[in-house]
Structures are given as structure tokens and as C-alpha cells.
Short mmCIF file of C-alpha atoms and ligand atoms in Angstrom, two decimals:
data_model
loop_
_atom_site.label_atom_id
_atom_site.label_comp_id
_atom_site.label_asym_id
_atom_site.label_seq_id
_atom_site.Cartn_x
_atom_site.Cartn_y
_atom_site.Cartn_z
CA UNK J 282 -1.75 -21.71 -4.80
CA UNK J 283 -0.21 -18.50 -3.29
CA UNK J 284 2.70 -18.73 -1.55
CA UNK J 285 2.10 -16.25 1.88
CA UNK J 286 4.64 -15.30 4.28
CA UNK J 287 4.55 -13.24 7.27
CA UNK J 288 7.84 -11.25 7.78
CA UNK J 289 8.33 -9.92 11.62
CA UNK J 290 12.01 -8.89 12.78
CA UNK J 291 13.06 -12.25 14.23
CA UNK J 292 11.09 -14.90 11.81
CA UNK J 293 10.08 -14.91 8.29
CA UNK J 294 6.99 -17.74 8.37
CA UNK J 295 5.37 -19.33 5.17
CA UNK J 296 2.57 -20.74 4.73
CA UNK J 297 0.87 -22.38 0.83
CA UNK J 298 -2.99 -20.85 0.88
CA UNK J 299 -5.55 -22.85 -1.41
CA UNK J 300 -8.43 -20.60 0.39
CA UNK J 301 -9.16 -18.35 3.17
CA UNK J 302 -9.62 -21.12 5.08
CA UNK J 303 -7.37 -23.50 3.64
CA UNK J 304 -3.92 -22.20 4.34
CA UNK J 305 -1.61 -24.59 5.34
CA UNK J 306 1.39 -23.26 7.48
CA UNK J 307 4.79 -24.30 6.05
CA UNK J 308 7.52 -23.66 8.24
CA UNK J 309 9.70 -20.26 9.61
CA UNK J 310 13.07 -19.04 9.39
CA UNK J 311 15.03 -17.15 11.28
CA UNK J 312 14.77 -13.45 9.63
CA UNK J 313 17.73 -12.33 7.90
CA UNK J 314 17.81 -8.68 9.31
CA UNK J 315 20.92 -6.71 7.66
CA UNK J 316 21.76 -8.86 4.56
CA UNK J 317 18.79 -8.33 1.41
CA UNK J 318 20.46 -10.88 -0.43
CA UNK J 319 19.71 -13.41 2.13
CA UNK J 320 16.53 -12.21 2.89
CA UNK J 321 15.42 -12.93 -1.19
CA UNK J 322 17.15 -16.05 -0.83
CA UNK J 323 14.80 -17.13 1.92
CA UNK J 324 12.28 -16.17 -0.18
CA UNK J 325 13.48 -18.06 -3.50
CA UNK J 326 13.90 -20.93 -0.94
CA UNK J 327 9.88 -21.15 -0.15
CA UNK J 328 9.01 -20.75 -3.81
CA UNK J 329 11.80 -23.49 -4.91
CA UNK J 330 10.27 -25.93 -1.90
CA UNK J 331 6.59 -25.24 -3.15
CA UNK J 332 4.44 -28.79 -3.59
CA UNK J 333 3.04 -26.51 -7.08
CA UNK J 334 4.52 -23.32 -8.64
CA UNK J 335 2.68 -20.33 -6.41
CA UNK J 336 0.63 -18.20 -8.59
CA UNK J 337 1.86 -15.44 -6.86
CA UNK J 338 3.65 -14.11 -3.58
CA UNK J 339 1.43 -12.61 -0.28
CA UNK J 340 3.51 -10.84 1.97
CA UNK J 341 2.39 -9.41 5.59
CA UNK J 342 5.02 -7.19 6.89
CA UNK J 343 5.84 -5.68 10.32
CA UNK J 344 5.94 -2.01 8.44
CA UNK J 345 4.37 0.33 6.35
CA UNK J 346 5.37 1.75 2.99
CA UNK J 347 5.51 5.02 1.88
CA UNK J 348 2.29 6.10 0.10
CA UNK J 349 3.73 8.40 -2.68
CA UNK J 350 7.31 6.86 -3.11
CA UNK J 351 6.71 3.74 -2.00
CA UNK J 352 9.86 3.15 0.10
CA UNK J 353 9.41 0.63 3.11
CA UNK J 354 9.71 1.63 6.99
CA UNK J 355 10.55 -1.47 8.85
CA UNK J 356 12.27 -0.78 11.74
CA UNK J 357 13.05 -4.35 13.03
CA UNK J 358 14.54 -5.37 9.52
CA UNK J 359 16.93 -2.88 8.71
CA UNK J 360 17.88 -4.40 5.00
CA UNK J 361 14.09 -3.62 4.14
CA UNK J 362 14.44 0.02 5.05
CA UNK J 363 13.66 2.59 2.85
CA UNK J 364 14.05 0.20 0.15
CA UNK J 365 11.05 0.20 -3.04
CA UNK J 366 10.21 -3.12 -1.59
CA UNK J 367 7.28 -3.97 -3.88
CA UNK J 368 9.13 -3.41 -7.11
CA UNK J 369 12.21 -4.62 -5.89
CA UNK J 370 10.66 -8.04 -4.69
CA UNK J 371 8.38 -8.72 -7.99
CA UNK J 372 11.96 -8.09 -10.19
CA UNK J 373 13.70 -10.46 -7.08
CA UNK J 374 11.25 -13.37 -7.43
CA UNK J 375 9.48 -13.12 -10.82
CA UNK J 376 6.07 -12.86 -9.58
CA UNK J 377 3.19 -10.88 -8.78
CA UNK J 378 3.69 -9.58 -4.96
CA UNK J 379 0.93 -8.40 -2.75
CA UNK J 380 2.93 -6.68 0.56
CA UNK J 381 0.40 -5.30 3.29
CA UNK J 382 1.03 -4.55 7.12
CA UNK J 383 0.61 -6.92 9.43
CA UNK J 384 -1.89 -4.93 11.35
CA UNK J 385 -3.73 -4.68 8.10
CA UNK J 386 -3.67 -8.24 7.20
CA UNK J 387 -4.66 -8.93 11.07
CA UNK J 388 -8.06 -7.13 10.41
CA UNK J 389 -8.46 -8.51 6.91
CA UNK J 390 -8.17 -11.90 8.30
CA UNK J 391 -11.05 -11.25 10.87
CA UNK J 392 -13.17 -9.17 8.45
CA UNK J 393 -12.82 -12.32 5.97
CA UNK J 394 -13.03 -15.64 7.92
CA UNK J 395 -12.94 -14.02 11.97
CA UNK J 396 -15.16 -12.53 14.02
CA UNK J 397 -15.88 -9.91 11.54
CA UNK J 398 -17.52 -12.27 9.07
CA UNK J 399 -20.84 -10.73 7.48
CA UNK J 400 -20.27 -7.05 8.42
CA UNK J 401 -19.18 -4.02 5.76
CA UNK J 402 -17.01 -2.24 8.18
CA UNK J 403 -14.23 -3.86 9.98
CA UNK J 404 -12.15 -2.20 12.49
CA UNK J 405 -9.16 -5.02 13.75
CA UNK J 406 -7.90 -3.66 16.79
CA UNK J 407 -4.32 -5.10 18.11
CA UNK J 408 -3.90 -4.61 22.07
CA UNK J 409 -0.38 -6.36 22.43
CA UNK J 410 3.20 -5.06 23.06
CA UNK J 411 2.16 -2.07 20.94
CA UNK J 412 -1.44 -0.20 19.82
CA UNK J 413 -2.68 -0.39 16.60
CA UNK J 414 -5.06 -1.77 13.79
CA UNK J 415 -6.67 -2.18 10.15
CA UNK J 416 -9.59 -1.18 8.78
CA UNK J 417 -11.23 -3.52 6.24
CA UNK J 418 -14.32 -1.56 4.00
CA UNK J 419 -16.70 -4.29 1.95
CA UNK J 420 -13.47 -6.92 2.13
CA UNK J 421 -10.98 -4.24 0.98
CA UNK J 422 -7.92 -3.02 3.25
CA UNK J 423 -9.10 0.95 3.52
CA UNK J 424 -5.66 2.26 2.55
CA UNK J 425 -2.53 -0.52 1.32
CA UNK J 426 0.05 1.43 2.66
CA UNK J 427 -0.49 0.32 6.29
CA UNK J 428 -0.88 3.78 7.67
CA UNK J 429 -5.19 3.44 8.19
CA UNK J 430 -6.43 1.81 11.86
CA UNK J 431 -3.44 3.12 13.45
CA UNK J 432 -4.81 4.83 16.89
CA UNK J 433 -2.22 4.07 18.53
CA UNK J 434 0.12 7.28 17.79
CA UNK J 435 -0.92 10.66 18.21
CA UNK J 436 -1.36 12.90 21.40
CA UNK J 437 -4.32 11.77 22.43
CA UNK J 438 -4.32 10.49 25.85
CA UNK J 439 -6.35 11.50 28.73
CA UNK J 440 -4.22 13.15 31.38
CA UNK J 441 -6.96 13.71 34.07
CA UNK J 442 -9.05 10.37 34.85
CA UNK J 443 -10.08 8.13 37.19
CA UNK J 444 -11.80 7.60 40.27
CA UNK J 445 -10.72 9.19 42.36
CA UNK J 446 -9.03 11.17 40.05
CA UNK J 447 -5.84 11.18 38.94
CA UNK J 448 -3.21 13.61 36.52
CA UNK J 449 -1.02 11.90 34.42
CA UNK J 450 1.79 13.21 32.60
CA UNK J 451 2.06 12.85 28.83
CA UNK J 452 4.20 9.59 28.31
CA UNK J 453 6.87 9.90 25.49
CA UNK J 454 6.04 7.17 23.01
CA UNK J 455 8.33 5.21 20.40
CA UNK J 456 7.37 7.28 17.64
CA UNK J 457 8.74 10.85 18.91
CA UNK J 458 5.56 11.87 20.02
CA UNK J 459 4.31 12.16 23.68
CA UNK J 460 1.01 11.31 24.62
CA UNK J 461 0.02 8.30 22.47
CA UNK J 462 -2.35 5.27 23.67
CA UNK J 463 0.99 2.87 22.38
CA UNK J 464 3.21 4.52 24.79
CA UNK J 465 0.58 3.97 28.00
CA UNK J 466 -2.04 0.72 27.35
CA UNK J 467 0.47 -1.45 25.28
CA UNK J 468 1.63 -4.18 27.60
CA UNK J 469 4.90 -2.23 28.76
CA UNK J 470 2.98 0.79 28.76
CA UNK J 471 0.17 -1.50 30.93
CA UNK J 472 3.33 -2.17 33.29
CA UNK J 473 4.78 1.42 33.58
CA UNK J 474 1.52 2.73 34.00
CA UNK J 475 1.29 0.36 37.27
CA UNK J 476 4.15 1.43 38.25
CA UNK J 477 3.44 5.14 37.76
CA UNK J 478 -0.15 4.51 39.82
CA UNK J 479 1.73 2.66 42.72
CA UNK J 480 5.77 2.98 43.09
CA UNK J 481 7.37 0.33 43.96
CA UNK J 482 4.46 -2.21 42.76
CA UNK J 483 6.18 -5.24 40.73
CA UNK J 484 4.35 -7.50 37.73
CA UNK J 485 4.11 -8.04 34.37
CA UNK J 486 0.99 -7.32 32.63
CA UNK J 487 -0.39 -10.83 33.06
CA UNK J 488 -0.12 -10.49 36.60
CA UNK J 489 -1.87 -6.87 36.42
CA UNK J 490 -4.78 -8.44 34.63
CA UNK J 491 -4.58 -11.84 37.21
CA UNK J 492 -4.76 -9.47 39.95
CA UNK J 493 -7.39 -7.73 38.52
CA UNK J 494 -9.53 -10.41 37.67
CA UNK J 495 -9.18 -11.52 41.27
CA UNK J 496 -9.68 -8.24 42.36
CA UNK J 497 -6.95 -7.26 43.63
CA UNK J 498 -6.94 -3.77 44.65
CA UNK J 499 -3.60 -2.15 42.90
CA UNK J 500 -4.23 -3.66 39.51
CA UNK J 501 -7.86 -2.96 39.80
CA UNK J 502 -7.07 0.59 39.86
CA UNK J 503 -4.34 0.42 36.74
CA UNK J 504 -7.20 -1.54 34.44
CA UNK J 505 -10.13 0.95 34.87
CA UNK J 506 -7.45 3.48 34.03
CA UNK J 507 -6.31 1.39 31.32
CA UNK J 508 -10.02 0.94 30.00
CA UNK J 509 -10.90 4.60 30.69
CA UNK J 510 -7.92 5.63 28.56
CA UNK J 511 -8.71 3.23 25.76
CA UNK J 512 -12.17 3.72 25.78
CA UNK J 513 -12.84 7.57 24.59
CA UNK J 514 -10.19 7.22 21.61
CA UNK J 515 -12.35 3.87 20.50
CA UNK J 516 -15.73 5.14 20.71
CA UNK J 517 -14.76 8.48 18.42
CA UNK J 518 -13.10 5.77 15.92
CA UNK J 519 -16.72 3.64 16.00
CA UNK J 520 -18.26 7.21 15.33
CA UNK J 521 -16.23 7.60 12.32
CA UNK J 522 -15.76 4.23 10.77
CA UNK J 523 -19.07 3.43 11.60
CA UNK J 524 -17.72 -0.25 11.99
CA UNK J 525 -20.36 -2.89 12.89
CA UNK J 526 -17.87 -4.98 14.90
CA UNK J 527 -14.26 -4.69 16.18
CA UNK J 528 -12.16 -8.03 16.73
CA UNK J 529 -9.61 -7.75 19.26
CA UNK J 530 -6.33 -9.42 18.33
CA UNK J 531 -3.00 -9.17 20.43
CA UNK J 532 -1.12 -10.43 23.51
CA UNK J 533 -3.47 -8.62 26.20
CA UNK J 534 -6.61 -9.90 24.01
CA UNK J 535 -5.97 -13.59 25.07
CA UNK J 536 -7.85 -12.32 28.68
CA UNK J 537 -11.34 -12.76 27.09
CA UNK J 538 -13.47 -10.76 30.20
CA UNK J 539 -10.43 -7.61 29.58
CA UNK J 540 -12.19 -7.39 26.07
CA UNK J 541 -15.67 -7.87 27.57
CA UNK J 542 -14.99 -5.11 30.13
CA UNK J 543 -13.45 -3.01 27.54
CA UNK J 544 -16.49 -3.65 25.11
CA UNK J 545 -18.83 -2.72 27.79
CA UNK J 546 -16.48 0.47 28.40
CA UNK J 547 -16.95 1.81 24.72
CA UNK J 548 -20.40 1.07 24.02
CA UNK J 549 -22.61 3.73 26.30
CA UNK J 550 -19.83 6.31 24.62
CA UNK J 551 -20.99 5.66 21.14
CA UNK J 552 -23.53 7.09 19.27
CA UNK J 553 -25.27 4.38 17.66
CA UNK J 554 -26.96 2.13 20.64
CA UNK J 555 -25.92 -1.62 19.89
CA UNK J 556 -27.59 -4.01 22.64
CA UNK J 557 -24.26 -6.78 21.40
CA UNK J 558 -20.99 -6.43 22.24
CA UNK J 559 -18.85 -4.39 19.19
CA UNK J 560 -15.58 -5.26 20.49
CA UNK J 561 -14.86 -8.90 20.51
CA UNK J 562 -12.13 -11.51 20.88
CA UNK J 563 -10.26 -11.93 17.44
CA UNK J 564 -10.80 -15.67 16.30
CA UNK J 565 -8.18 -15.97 13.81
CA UNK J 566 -5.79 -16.47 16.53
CA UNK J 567 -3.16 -18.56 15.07
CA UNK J 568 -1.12 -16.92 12.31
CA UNK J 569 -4.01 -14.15 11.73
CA UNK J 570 -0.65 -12.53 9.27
CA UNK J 571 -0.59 -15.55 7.33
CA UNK J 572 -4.57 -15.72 6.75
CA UNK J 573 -4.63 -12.20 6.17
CA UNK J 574 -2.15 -12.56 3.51
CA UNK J 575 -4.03 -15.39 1.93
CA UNK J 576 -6.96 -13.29 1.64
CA UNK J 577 -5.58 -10.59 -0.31
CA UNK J 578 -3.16 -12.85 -2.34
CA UNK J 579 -6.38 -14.69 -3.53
CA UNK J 580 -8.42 -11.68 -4.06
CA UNK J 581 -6.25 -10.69 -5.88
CA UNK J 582 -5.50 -13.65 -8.04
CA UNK J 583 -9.18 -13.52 -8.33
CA UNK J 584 -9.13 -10.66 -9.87
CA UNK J 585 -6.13 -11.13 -12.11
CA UNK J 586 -4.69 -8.10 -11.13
CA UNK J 587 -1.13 -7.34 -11.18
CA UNK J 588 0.69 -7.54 -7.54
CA UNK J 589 -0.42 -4.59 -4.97
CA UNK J 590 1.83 -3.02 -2.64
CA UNK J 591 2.81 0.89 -3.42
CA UNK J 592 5.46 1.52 -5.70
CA UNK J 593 5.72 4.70 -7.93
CA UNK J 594 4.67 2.85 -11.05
CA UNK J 595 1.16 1.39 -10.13
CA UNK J 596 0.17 3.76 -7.11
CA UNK J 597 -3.63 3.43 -6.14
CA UNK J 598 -4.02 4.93 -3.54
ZN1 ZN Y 75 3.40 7.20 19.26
#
């Protein structure tokens, strides 16, 4: 049995995985944010409370780790941060650790037992409050660290789209940079970007995508500038990756026919001609850190291979 957890700043949940599609959800906690002492205590807890001594520990984690000193980046948990959080947690609990980012295990969890079942490249795309993704290669996570699959962040937004068209200024995102996809077709960014389009218009993003659906004028506007924005920066990741499908995971995913028009968006852009959709509704939709997880905490166990995260000592990557 391996003993997964999914860390995010407000819960830590747990779950005991048998197989990738046996894993049995346990329970959640409240995460301790500023106290690392509690926070391995929690984690003690889970292993002490185990129905059979866990072969080993599968963390998915709302950060990334530093590839060539290992040191975490969480910035919801600050008693994680900039800690050597592999090392430190294997000495902590006495086991083999596997630590991946959530995004990552997200996309492992579809390439495994989701919709990306049967195909070599796997690109897990997360459309929620934020932008971002994995990339799974022949049921391997491209790059541990958690830095592949994340198109969210760089400059790369269109500033002149739309019909009729439009010029949009470059929108400073969370990560210092202006100009990023997160910053403009997350779900805030969804809202602000409504709000940019029409002043004074109200709604949340569920209401932008009700009132699109029911074709509402004002929100029809804001999603084919929300598609038109998303779809360019997708199409030249298909042309890279090469990935056969792309599960959609996420808040703004739940909105089945945003995904379709979205998919139908990307495709004529691409060059490979593919007469199915590529982007598709994730289907691991409860827990997909969990699962994801799972899958590389039994891989590895599989493969008897000492725990995988990044730290100095046993760097792959
Ligand atoms: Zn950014």
C-alpha cells in the first residue's frame, strides 16, 4: 500500500492506493501552514492510522522544487519554503518519498487511468483559478521538478484580437511578469477581462460562461476572446509535444461545450490534421492529485527504486 497525500495551502488530504484505480480516499486536515513540526506530525499521523504499514509515501504538492538544489517553492505553505523537502521528509518519516506537483500529478492521473489512457504523449492542461499543466511521455512525468506543462507564465499573450478587433494591454500576472495567459484566461483573469471588454459589466466566471452559453451578447464577446487567446499558445504546444490528446482538468473545465469550443478553436491551428477532438474533458475529476500520486508512488514501488523528488543527492533530472 502507498500512503498518498495531496498537500494544497488550506488542506493536506490522504488517501491509501492499492492501484491506479484502487485508491481509497482517507480523510483531510486542515494544512498546517507556518509550523513544519506540525505539518510532519500530520504526516506521522496518516502513516500511524494506516490499516497496513505504507510501503512508501506519494506526495502531490501545490509547488515546484528547485531542479539543481532541490529547495521547495510553495507559496501557500510558507513552512515548506525553500526547505530540501524531499530529503528532509524521507529523514522525517522513515520512508521512501515520491513529491511531484500537483499539476504534474493532474496529467499523470489522466495519462494513466483518464482520458489520456492509450496515448504516448500526454499534455494535462488545468483551466481553473490559475493556467497551467503536466506533461506525461510513455507514463513518465517529462521533468519531476514541476516546472514542464507550465504555459501559463511567460509574455505571451495576444494584445490585438478579436472581431471586431480589439488592443489589449499586457496584464501584470502573479509571477512578476506581464503578459501571461494565467494573468488573463484564469477564472479572475476570465472576470477582469469582462470587465476590461465592458466597464461596469458584473459576474463571476460562471455567469460569463452561463451567459455565453445562452448567448448572451457581453459574455459572448469575452469567451471568443478568451478562446482566441488560449488557442494560438495551445496549438504551438501540440506542435511541440506532439501530444495525441490533452485532458482538460480545472474549475472552468466543469463547462463541457467551453472545452468543446476550445478544442474546435485549436485544432484547424495545428499542424497535424486530427478529425477527433485533442482537447477533452479530464475524467479523473475527483481527487485527480491523489490518483496522480498513486500512480507514481506505485511505479515506483514497482520499480523498487528509492523515493523521487529532487534533492542534491539523487538528482535525475
Ligand atoms: Zn505569470
Amino acid at each position: 500500500m502507498i500512503l498518498c497525500f495531496d498537500i494544497g495551502g488550506s488542506a493536506i488530504k490522504s488517501a491509501h492506493a492499492y492501484a491506479p484505480d484502487d485508491v481509497r480516499p482517507h480523510g483531510r486536515v486542515p494544512t498546517p501552514g507556518t509550523d513544519f513540526d506540525a505539518f510532519t506530525q500530520v504526516l506521522r499521523d496518516a502513516i500511524a492510522a494506516a490499516p497496513v504499514p505504507p510501503q512508501r509515501i506519494a506526495i502531490s504538492i501545490a509547488g515546484v522544487l528547485d531542479p539543481e538544489t532541490g529547495a521547495a517553492r510553495v507559496a501557500n505553505i510558507p513552512c515548506l519554503n525553500g526547505r530540501k523537502l524531499h530529503g528532509e521528509l524521507q529523514a522525517e518519516l522513515g520512508l521512501p518519498v515520491d513529491l511531484a506537483n500537483d499539476a504534474d500529478c493532474f496529467a499523470l492521473a489522466e495519462a494513466t487511468v483518464g482520458a489520456g489512457r492509450g496515448h504516448e504523449v500526454v499534455m494535462g492542461v488545468i483551466l481553473g483559478t490559475g493556467i497551467g499543466g503536466g506533461v506525461v511521455v510513455r507514463g513518465q512525468l517529462l521533468n519531476r521538478a514541476g516546472f514542464s506543462g507550465e504555459w501559463g507564465h511567460g509574455p505571451v499573450a495576444q494584445r490585438v484580437l478579436g472581431q471586431p478587433e480589439i488592443t489589449l494591454p499586457a496584464f501584470p500576472c502573479g509571477c512578476g511578469i506581464a503578459g501571461c495567459l494565467d494573468a488573463v484566461c484564469g477564472a479572475r483573469g476570465l472576470e477582469m477581462l469582462h470587465r476590461h471588454l465592458h466597464p461596469g459589466a458584473a459576474g463571476d466566471s460562471p455567469a460569463i460562461i452561463a451567459g455565453w452559453q445562452a448567448g448572451e451578447a457581453q459574455s459572448a464577446r469575452t469567451i471568443a476572446i478568451w478562446i482566441e487567446l488560449l488557442a494560438a499558445p495551445l496549438a504551438m504546444i501540440q506542435n511541440l509535444l506532439g501530444a495525441g490528446i490533452m485532458p482538460v482538468g480545472g474549475g472552468l473545465s466543469k463547462t463541457t461545450a467551453l472545452v468543446a469550443a476550445l478544442d474546435q478553436a485549436v485544432r484547424p491551428l495545428i499542424l497535424r490534421r486530427i478529425d477527433r477532438p485533442l482537447l477533452v474533458p479530464a475524467e479523473c475529476r475527483i481527487e485527480p492529485g491523489l490518483i496522480g500520486a498513486a500512480v507514481l508512488g506505485l511505479a515506483n514501488a514497482a520499480a523498487k527504486k528509492p523515493g523521487a523528488g529532487i534533492d542534491p543527492a539523487s538528482r535525475e533530472n
